[in-house]
XYZ file of C-alpha atoms in Angstrom:
533
model
C 33.269 7.004 -24.504
C 36.425 5.559 -22.961
C 37.465 1.945 -22.708
C 37.213 0.985 -19.062
C 39.220 -1.341 -16.839
C 37.620 -2.534 -13.583
C 39.938 -4.226 -11.084
C 38.240 -5.817 -8.089
C 40.282 -6.343 -4.940
C 38.216 -8.628 -2.745
C 38.198 -7.365 0.833
C 40.659 -4.522 0.250
C 40.771 -1.823 2.902
C 42.618 1.476 3.056
C 43.584 0.536 6.622
C 46.057 -1.914 5.100
C 46.720 -0.318 1.712
C 47.576 3.150 3.032
C 50.309 1.677 5.224
C 51.676 -0.323 2.289
C 51.635 2.727 0.007
C 53.397 4.807 2.643
C 56.182 2.199 2.805
C 56.613 2.253 -0.968
C 55.343 -1.319 -1.422
C 52.417 -0.391 -3.691
C 53.606 2.450 -5.937
C 50.928 1.805 -8.577
C 48.119 2.319 -6.089
C 49.903 5.397 -4.773
C 50.120 6.768 -8.324
C 46.399 6.154 -8.864
C 45.620 8.097 -5.697
C 47.888 10.953 -6.775
C 46.565 11.265 -10.328
C 42.982 10.272 -9.702
C 40.190 9.983 -7.145
C 39.902 7.895 -3.998
C 36.930 7.284 -1.748
C 35.644 4.844 0.807
C 33.043 2.461 -0.570
C 30.064 1.392 1.524
C 29.194 -2.274 1.113
C 25.833 -4.023 1.432
C 23.978 -4.254 4.753
C 25.734 -7.571 5.323
C 29.166 -7.096 3.717
C 29.466 -10.557 2.206
C 31.200 -11.373 -1.087
C 28.348 -12.790 -3.250
C 25.720 -10.154 -2.540
C 28.262 -7.315 -2.572
C 29.837 -8.133 -5.963
C 26.383 -8.833 -7.411
C 25.250 -5.389 -6.235
C 28.261 -3.801 -7.913
C 27.665 -5.659 -11.204
C 23.908 -5.020 -11.337
C 23.572 -1.603 -9.719
C 20.745 -3.118 -7.676
C 20.556 -3.960 -3.978
C 20.093 -7.545 -2.718
C 16.365 -7.032 -2.198
C 16.148 -6.570 -5.971
C 18.842 -8.894 -7.348
C 17.975 -11.759 -4.973
C 21.438 -12.857 -3.725
C 21.796 -12.853 0.076
C 24.473 -15.466 0.748
C 26.630 -18.051 -0.936
C 23.581 -20.277 -0.564
C 19.871 -19.919 -1.243
C 17.678 -20.947 1.687
C 14.467 -22.725 0.775
C 11.748 -23.215 3.382
C 10.082 -26.634 3.302
C 7.334 -28.201 5.391
C 9.684 -30.206 7.614
C 12.661 -27.861 7.863
C 14.652 -25.431 5.695
C 17.246 -26.580 3.197
C 19.898 -24.651 1.350
C 21.655 -24.988 -1.969
C 24.359 -23.015 -3.717
C 23.331 -19.660 -5.138
C 23.910 -19.550 -8.905
C 23.575 -17.113 -11.763
C 19.974 -18.272 -12.236
C 19.148 -16.685 -8.859
C 20.175 -13.180 -10.007
C 16.940 -11.394 -10.830
C 18.401 -8.279 -12.490
C 20.567 -7.835 -15.584
C 24.280 -7.434 -14.999
C 26.295 -4.621 -16.490
C 27.662 -7.110 -19.028
C 24.148 -7.776 -20.338
C 23.320 -4.070 -20.410
C 26.390 -2.978 -22.344
C 26.159 -6.000 -24.641
C 22.766 -4.753 -25.779
C 24.531 -1.537 -26.804
C 27.197 -3.337 -28.825
C 29.926 -3.125 -26.173
C 32.177 -6.118 -25.473
C 33.201 -7.356 -22.028
C 35.790 -9.478 -20.270
C 34.624 -10.815 -16.879
C 36.989 -12.875 -14.725
C 36.588 -14.440 -11.268
C 33.368 -12.765 -10.101
C 31.219 -14.969 -7.810
C 27.664 -16.163 -8.574
C 28.390 -16.075 -12.306
C 28.115 -19.867 -12.744
C 26.586 -21.264 -14.881
C 27.847 -18.559 -17.253
C 25.183 -16.537 -19.022
C 26.077 -15.617 -22.599
C 27.615 -12.163 -22.941
C 29.182 -10.266 -25.805
C 32.704 -11.219 -24.843
C 34.362 -13.655 -22.445
C 33.426 -14.804 -18.941
C 35.048 -17.106 -16.385
C 33.222 -17.224 -13.024
C 34.850 -17.500 -9.627
C 34.118 -20.215 -7.035
C 34.128 -23.053 -9.566
C 35.879 -26.413 -8.968
C 38.605 -27.283 -11.445
C 36.636 -30.249 -12.796
C 33.909 -27.843 -13.914
C 36.188 -25.123 -15.236
C 35.721 -26.005 -18.899
C 31.945 -25.722 -18.839
C 32.206 -22.657 -16.610
C 33.867 -20.651 -19.371
C 31.965 -18.628 -21.939
C 32.325 -19.249 -24.753
C 33.070 -22.938 -24.101
C 35.960 -23.053 -26.591
C 37.863 -20.549 -24.433
C 39.068 -23.456 -22.276
C 40.963 -25.154 -25.113
C 42.357 -21.828 -26.212
C 43.725 -21.020 -22.748
C 44.981 -24.582 -22.266
C 47.255 -24.108 -25.268
C 49.057 -21.132 -23.719
C 52.498 -22.332 -22.567
C 52.797 -20.046 -19.539
C 49.280 -20.540 -18.124
C 48.371 -23.183 -15.529
C 44.582 -23.479 -15.542
C 44.467 -25.795 -12.541
C 45.643 -22.907 -10.358
C 42.744 -20.603 -11.316
C 40.352 -22.313 -8.883
C 41.342 -22.840 -5.285
C 42.242 -26.386 -4.267
C 39.164 -27.054 -2.134
C 40.685 -29.807 -0.018
C 43.737 -27.685 0.736
C 41.589 -24.705 1.605
C 39.310 -26.794 3.804
C 42.338 -27.873 5.834
C 43.951 -24.458 5.926
C 41.731 -21.409 6.175
C 40.911 -20.133 9.666
C 42.585 -23.159 11.254
C 45.844 -22.639 9.407
C 48.609 -24.644 11.063
C 51.851 -22.694 11.563
C 53.709 -24.822 9.026
C 51.036 -24.076 6.372
C 51.174 -20.275 6.375
C 54.100 -19.768 4.037
C 52.867 -22.102 1.288
C 49.367 -20.629 1.645
C 50.644 -17.150 0.798
C 52.872 -18.440 -2.015
C 49.913 -20.261 -3.564
C 47.840 -17.083 -3.703
C 50.738 -15.181 -5.256
C 50.862 -17.825 -7.994
C 47.086 -17.842 -8.370
C 46.819 -14.090 -8.900
C 49.443 -14.409 -11.649
C 47.301 -17.014 -13.418
C 44.222 -14.791 -13.412
C 46.356 -11.941 -14.694
C 47.689 -14.091 -17.542
C 44.106 -14.818 -18.652
C 43.299 -11.108 -18.483
C 46.474 -10.237 -20.370
C 45.777 -12.739 -23.134
C 42.211 -11.561 -23.720
C 43.093 -7.862 -23.533
C 45.848 -8.356 -26.115
C 43.986 -10.600 -28.546
C 40.328 -9.521 -28.400
C 38.434 -6.274 -28.873
C 36.914 -5.112 -25.611
C 35.236 -2.104 -24.075
C 35.015 -3.234 -20.442
C 37.670 -5.520 -18.978
C 37.079 -6.655 -15.398
C 38.779 -9.046 -12.997
C 38.664 -9.867 -9.292
C 41.894 -10.596 -7.432
C 40.577 -12.383 -4.332
C 43.819 -13.317 -2.589
C 43.506 -10.079 -0.597
C 40.499 -11.566 1.173
C 42.110 -14.996 1.617
C 45.293 -13.625 3.173
C 43.514 -11.202 5.466
C 41.225 -13.948 6.810
C 44.090 -16.283 7.659
C 46.983 -13.856 8.215
C 45.465 -10.651 9.574
C 47.802 -10.579 12.558
C 50.790 -10.653 10.170
C 49.420 -7.904 7.917
C 48.139 -5.424 10.504
C 51.155 -3.405 11.681
C 49.892 -2.901 15.216
C 49.025 -6.541 15.833
C 52.244 -7.809 14.334
C 54.267 -5.580 16.616
C 52.784 -7.394 19.622
C 53.856 -10.940 18.685
C 56.002 -10.946 15.567
C 59.474 -11.431 17.034
C 60.066 -15.052 15.916
C 61.859 -15.917 12.685
C 58.773 -17.808 11.503
C 56.483 -14.815 12.081
C 58.917 -12.559 10.249
C 58.969 -14.927 7.257
C 55.173 -15.055 7.058
C 55.006 -11.291 7.381
C 57.508 -10.785 4.543
C 55.589 -13.180 2.309
C 52.340 -11.306 2.966
C 54.048 -8.022 2.086
C 55.469 -9.656 -1.039
C 51.951 -10.708 -2.060
C 50.800 -7.081 -1.988
C 53.984 -5.941 -3.741
C 53.426 -8.409 -6.567
C 49.715 -7.629 -6.736
C 50.615 -3.976 -7.245
C 52.858 -5.045 -10.101
C 50.011 -6.970 -11.761
C 47.773 -3.918 -11.465
C 50.491 -1.813 -13.097
C 50.792 -4.254 -15.994
C 47.008 -4.330 -16.497
C 46.900 -0.532 -16.633
C 49.771 -0.485 -19.141
C 47.962 -3.044 -21.311
C 44.812 -0.952 -21.229
C 46.637 2.145 -22.444
C 46.558 5.825 -21.427
C 43.137 6.489 -22.952
C 41.483 3.836 -20.796
C 39.683 4.854 -17.637
C 40.643 2.715 -14.620
C 38.426 1.849 -11.650
C 39.475 -0.150 -8.579
C 36.875 -1.316 -6.071
C 36.467 -3.792 -3.250
C 33.286 -5.594 -2.275
C 33.889 -4.846 1.394
C 36.684 -3.873 3.724
C 38.438 -5.786 6.481
C 39.203 -5.488 10.153
C 39.980 -7.491 13.312
C 37.588 -9.869 15.064
C 38.375 -10.809 18.657
C 35.331 -12.812 19.777
C 32.884 -15.504 18.625
C 29.125 -15.260 19.092
C 27.488 -18.699 19.015
C 24.098 -17.482 17.932
C 22.308 -20.852 17.904
C 23.550 -21.620 21.405
C 22.105 -18.264 22.473
C 18.792 -19.071 20.768
C 18.760 -22.400 22.595
C 19.378 -20.648 25.914
C 16.433 -18.356 25.206
C 14.140 -21.265 24.377
C 13.808 -20.563 20.640
C 15.903 -23.514 19.435
C 16.377 -27.112 20.531
C 19.403 -29.238 19.725
C 19.109 -32.941 19.018
C 20.356 -35.041 21.895
C 23.374 -36.204 19.909
C 24.333 -32.733 18.623
C 28.046 -32.402 19.463
C 29.509 -29.464 21.350
C 32.174 -27.726 19.297
C 35.708 -27.864 20.721
C 37.227 -24.752 22.230
C 37.551 -22.042 19.596
C 35.983 -24.284 16.956
C 34.221 -22.293 14.245
C 33.832 -24.628 11.288
C 31.938 -27.915 11.099
C 34.771 -30.043 9.796
C 33.848 -33.601 10.744
C 30.390 -32.485 11.910
C 26.978 -32.385 10.287
C 25.691 -29.077 8.964
C 23.811 -27.114 11.598
C 20.418 -27.826 10.036
C 20.853 -31.526 10.889
C 21.620 -30.792 14.526
C 18.316 -29.107 15.404
C 15.192 -30.708 16.825
C 12.835 -29.031 14.374
C 9.700 -29.929 16.343
C 10.879 -27.604 19.126
C 12.701 -24.914 17.096
C 11.200 -21.525 16.236
C 14.287 -19.488 15.330
C 17.654 -20.569 13.950
C 20.742 -19.550 12.003
C 22.008 -21.713 9.138
C 25.215 -20.068 7.901
C 27.768 -17.727 9.459
C 28.024 -15.742 6.222
C 24.432 -14.544 6.360
C 24.773 -13.297 9.962
C 21.055 -14.003 9.901
C 18.318 -15.534 12.017
C 15.370 -17.236 10.331
C 11.991 -17.968 11.834
C 10.464 -21.349 11.172
C 7.632 -20.744 8.715
C 5.803 -24.050 8.892
C 4.997 -26.768 11.349
C 5.680 -24.696 14.439
C 4.297 -21.997 16.752
C 5.850 -19.111 14.829
C 3.849 -20.002 11.727
C 0.610 -20.884 13.457
C 0.379 -17.677 15.444
C 0.079 -15.374 12.411
C 1.887 -12.205 11.274
C 1.224 -10.273 14.469
C 2.985 -12.907 16.532
C 5.834 -12.936 14.011
C 6.406 -9.210 14.475
C 6.265 -9.610 18.241
C 8.807 -12.425 18.102
C 11.135 -10.352 15.915
C 10.904 -7.430 18.358
C 11.629 -9.712 21.298
C 14.621 -11.279 19.567
C 15.940 -7.861 18.603
C 15.637 -6.460 22.127
C 17.263 -9.503 23.697
C 20.104 -9.669 21.163
C 21.045 -6.080 21.922
C 21.510 -7.111 25.582
C 24.060 -9.879 24.897
C 27.462 -9.018 26.395
C 30.869 -10.645 26.404
C 31.268 -11.870 30.006
C 35.008 -11.165 29.922
C 34.915 -7.600 28.573
C 31.392 -6.574 29.555
C 30.912 -5.101 26.072
C 27.780 -5.604 23.982
C 28.273 -8.250 21.302
C 25.653 -6.987 18.828
C 25.673 -3.418 17.557
C 22.595 -3.619 15.332
C 19.728 -5.949 14.406
C 17.825 -5.339 11.175
C 14.586 -6.955 10.001
C 14.875 -8.111 6.405
C 12.576 -5.349 5.182
C 15.073 -2.799 6.531
C 18.286 -4.594 5.579
C 17.194 -5.668 2.115
C 14.116 -3.772 0.885
C 12.773 -4.920 -2.452
C 10.668 -7.597 -4.134
C 13.127 -10.411 -3.261
C 13.529 -9.546 0.440
C 11.365 -12.520 1.435
C 14.346 -14.748 0.539
C 16.582 -13.105 3.152
C 16.928 -14.054 6.809
C 14.204 -12.570 9.008
C 16.856 -10.722 11.026
C 20.369 -9.658 10.029
C 22.911 -9.056 12.797
C 25.799 -6.603 12.796
C 28.262 -7.659 15.467
C 30.389 -5.281 17.494
C 33.565 -6.299 15.663
C 31.718 -6.936 12.358
C 32.631 -10.632 12.610
C 30.565 -13.603 11.489
C 28.394 -15.519 13.903
C 29.100 -19.189 14.547
C 26.204 -21.600 14.194
C 27.767 -24.642 15.886
C 26.858 -25.777 19.396
C 28.912 -24.353 22.222
C 28.738 -24.448 26.018
C 29.342 -20.685 26.068
C 27.384 -18.122 24.082
C 30.351 -15.760 23.642
C 34.046 -16.631 23.609
C 37.071 -14.447 23.118
C 39.296 -15.623 20.264
C 42.676 -17.086 21.072
C 44.159 -15.266 18.065
C 42.615 -12.169 16.531
C 41.272 -13.012 13.084
C 40.515 -10.919 10.041
C 36.871 -10.358 9.190
C 34.748 -8.387 6.764
C 34.067 -4.702 7.374
C 31.434 -2.577 5.622
C 33.875 0.092 4.394
C 35.744 -0.900 1.228
C 37.802 1.094 -1.270
C 37.291 2.944 -4.534
C 39.912 4.432 -6.864
C 39.501 5.979 -10.317
C 41.959 7.502 -12.781
C 42.126 8.331 -16.453
C 40.626 10.767 -18.958
C 38.502 13.423 -17.280
C 39.019 12.118 -13.734
C 39.961 14.737 -11.158
C 43.583 14.426 -10.030
C 44.416 13.861 -6.371
C 40.852 14.152 -5.096
C 39.620 12.476 -1.910
C 35.836 12.149 -1.908
C 33.145 11.381 0.591
C 32.185 7.737 0.699
C 30.435 6.183 -2.291
C 28.364 2.994 -2.278
C 28.642 -0.199 -4.279
C 25.457 0.808 -6.091
C 27.214 3.884 -7.511
C 29.763 1.805 -9.434
C 27.460 0.516 -12.198
C 26.332 4.077 -13.088
C 29.985 5.175 -13.068
C 30.973 2.339 -15.400
C 28.086 2.943 -17.791
C 28.910 6.639 -18.007
C 32.569 5.846 -18.576
C 31.512 3.694 -21.537
C 29.429 6.539 -22.946
C 26.102 4.863 -22.200
C 22.965 6.213 -20.526
C 22.205 5.116 -16.985
C 18.961 3.100 -16.649
C 16.453 4.783 -14.389
C 15.903 1.635 -12.313
C 19.477 1.553 -11.004
C 19.477 2.425 -7.313
C 22.858 4.133 -7.108
C 23.682 7.597 -8.322
C 26.105 8.803 -10.963
C 29.093 10.092 -8.920
C 29.732 13.220 -10.977
C 32.302 14.432 -8.449
C 34.751 11.899 -9.890
C 35.150 14.050 -12.990
C 36.457 17.529 -13.731
C 34.194 20.262 -15.080
C 35.531 19.960 -18.611
C 34.610 16.306 -18.867
C 31.126 16.852 -17.440
C 30.494 19.678 -19.912
C 31.631 17.576 -22.855
C 30.043 14.311 -21.688
C 27.012 14.990 -19.510
C 25.357 11.968 -17.952
C 21.999 10.832 -19.275
C 19.218 8.678 -17.873
C 17.609 5.903 -19.902
C 13.968 4.926 -19.360
C 13.381 2.133 -16.893
C 13.555 -1.334 -18.415
C 10.914 -4.006 -18.319
C 9.699 -4.798 -14.814
C 9.777 -8.566 -15.353
C 12.638 -10.251 -13.478
C 15.421 -12.020 -15.273
C 14.410 -15.640 -15.813
C 16.701 -18.678 -15.820
C 18.258 -19.085 -19.238
C 19.654 -21.913 -21.269
C 23.018 -21.563 -19.538
C 21.451 -23.141 -16.452
C 21.258 -26.459 -18.285
C 25.035 -26.704 -17.834
C 24.794 -26.479 -14.048
C 27.126 -28.018 -11.509
C 26.551 -31.643 -10.535
C 26.211 -32.815 -6.937
C 29.903 -33.638 -6.602
C 30.935 -30.207 -7.852
C 28.448 -28.459 -5.589
C 29.755 -30.469 -2.644
C 33.281 -29.291 -3.455
C 32.204 -25.657 -3.448
C 30.306 -26.159 -0.193
C 33.506 -27.540 1.355
C 35.318 -24.396 0.273
C 32.670 -22.179 1.823
C 32.864 -24.196 5.057
C 36.622 -23.754 5.124
C 36.220 -20.009 4.804
C 33.724 -19.927 7.666
C 30.839 -18.633 5.519
C 28.875 -21.912 5.749
C 28.905 -24.452 8.560
């Protein structure tokens, strides 16, 4: 057994990190590559934060753990509704629950879909929680008072300021860029201070934290971070300042990683992983406007047309309130899902039976693959997956009927537009299915570059690192190639019998759920990020 440190870098991609390591800006990451193992890491079918991190923490795919978006879509007789996805929606045990049963203690910081916090043997602070709910988001509850007493910790900077983010992300005014980057530098320091305090004062076996500023900066500042893009426009003093601040963020992040590794000690095994990668997006596909053109969706007469380049619904109703449901058979509710739902009740799609449903899905799939950008002539959609293919498992019925993979891996827009496809004025950063994995420490092969792993392989790797058997029901594999022959001979992996088939049920922690005001604040944050409209 080895104590294990898991550092999550939300949205990290070797495309960016390799260039930073080559320039000497991230020496800690370079050292991990030199003395350990690196590999690409395949994300979930839709590389979105909540389902991807949940897959990593459970070792189960979305069709089994039940998280498909930041929200949970519920089909009602009149029309669908959605609410925030919470920990009560996760239908499989997390790694924290599994190792707690074996007497191992955990630290879990800033992972999404962990609110309300379920009791673990250790300490847990979820991500995506408004500041006003931070106290009841912590487990155990008394952790809040303990952290509040630390003189160098500012708890109000752990969550994102939702109003500021709503105004800033994806429509970031030029004068806002510099403070935006500075804020995320400060915020990563606060999460590190919590990690540092708990690692120094509490016994632990698995310490884990997500630094999510990587994702935030790449969404809003991709053109400053990507070397090639920056070379095409970055001549102004302002652009140079933003660029230097972005580089300083990564430089300081590397320093925090170095300090965490030092705290953990030389006998601790270190894993770094991202939930997905990142890349450029140069066009917008207005999927509901396309569905309306094809006769599958009808807008209400007063549904506004989004302004040029408009992606979010700031000042507009959510998309679900813009549809004429009596004449709508297919629709998309959130950009983050990249999904199309069929109306299940009160319309032709439901009345015609399962055969008609399959025919409609085939027709939609065929027609989507024919959509082209009128400016470039390129296809907009590279793949369309029915939910049974994208998310097989007992919970797949909760997913969108179709999941789209766009040519540039961007998110669809669900607002109304006069054009179905528009080229972006400025290239934006968007999620990519290929993330990163790094490992170093006792028994790990030095300087090895491996074939790509998947998010589902991380839970088996963590369990093995902690000296525990790997439950048979986990869907990933134990990546033995991480280790040298001596370690594998001394510590062979073992498989534990499959656990009980019954899904995880909502626990008493759910009684401390978020109120309507808090949920509204989180929804505003998701809108600002472009995941929900």
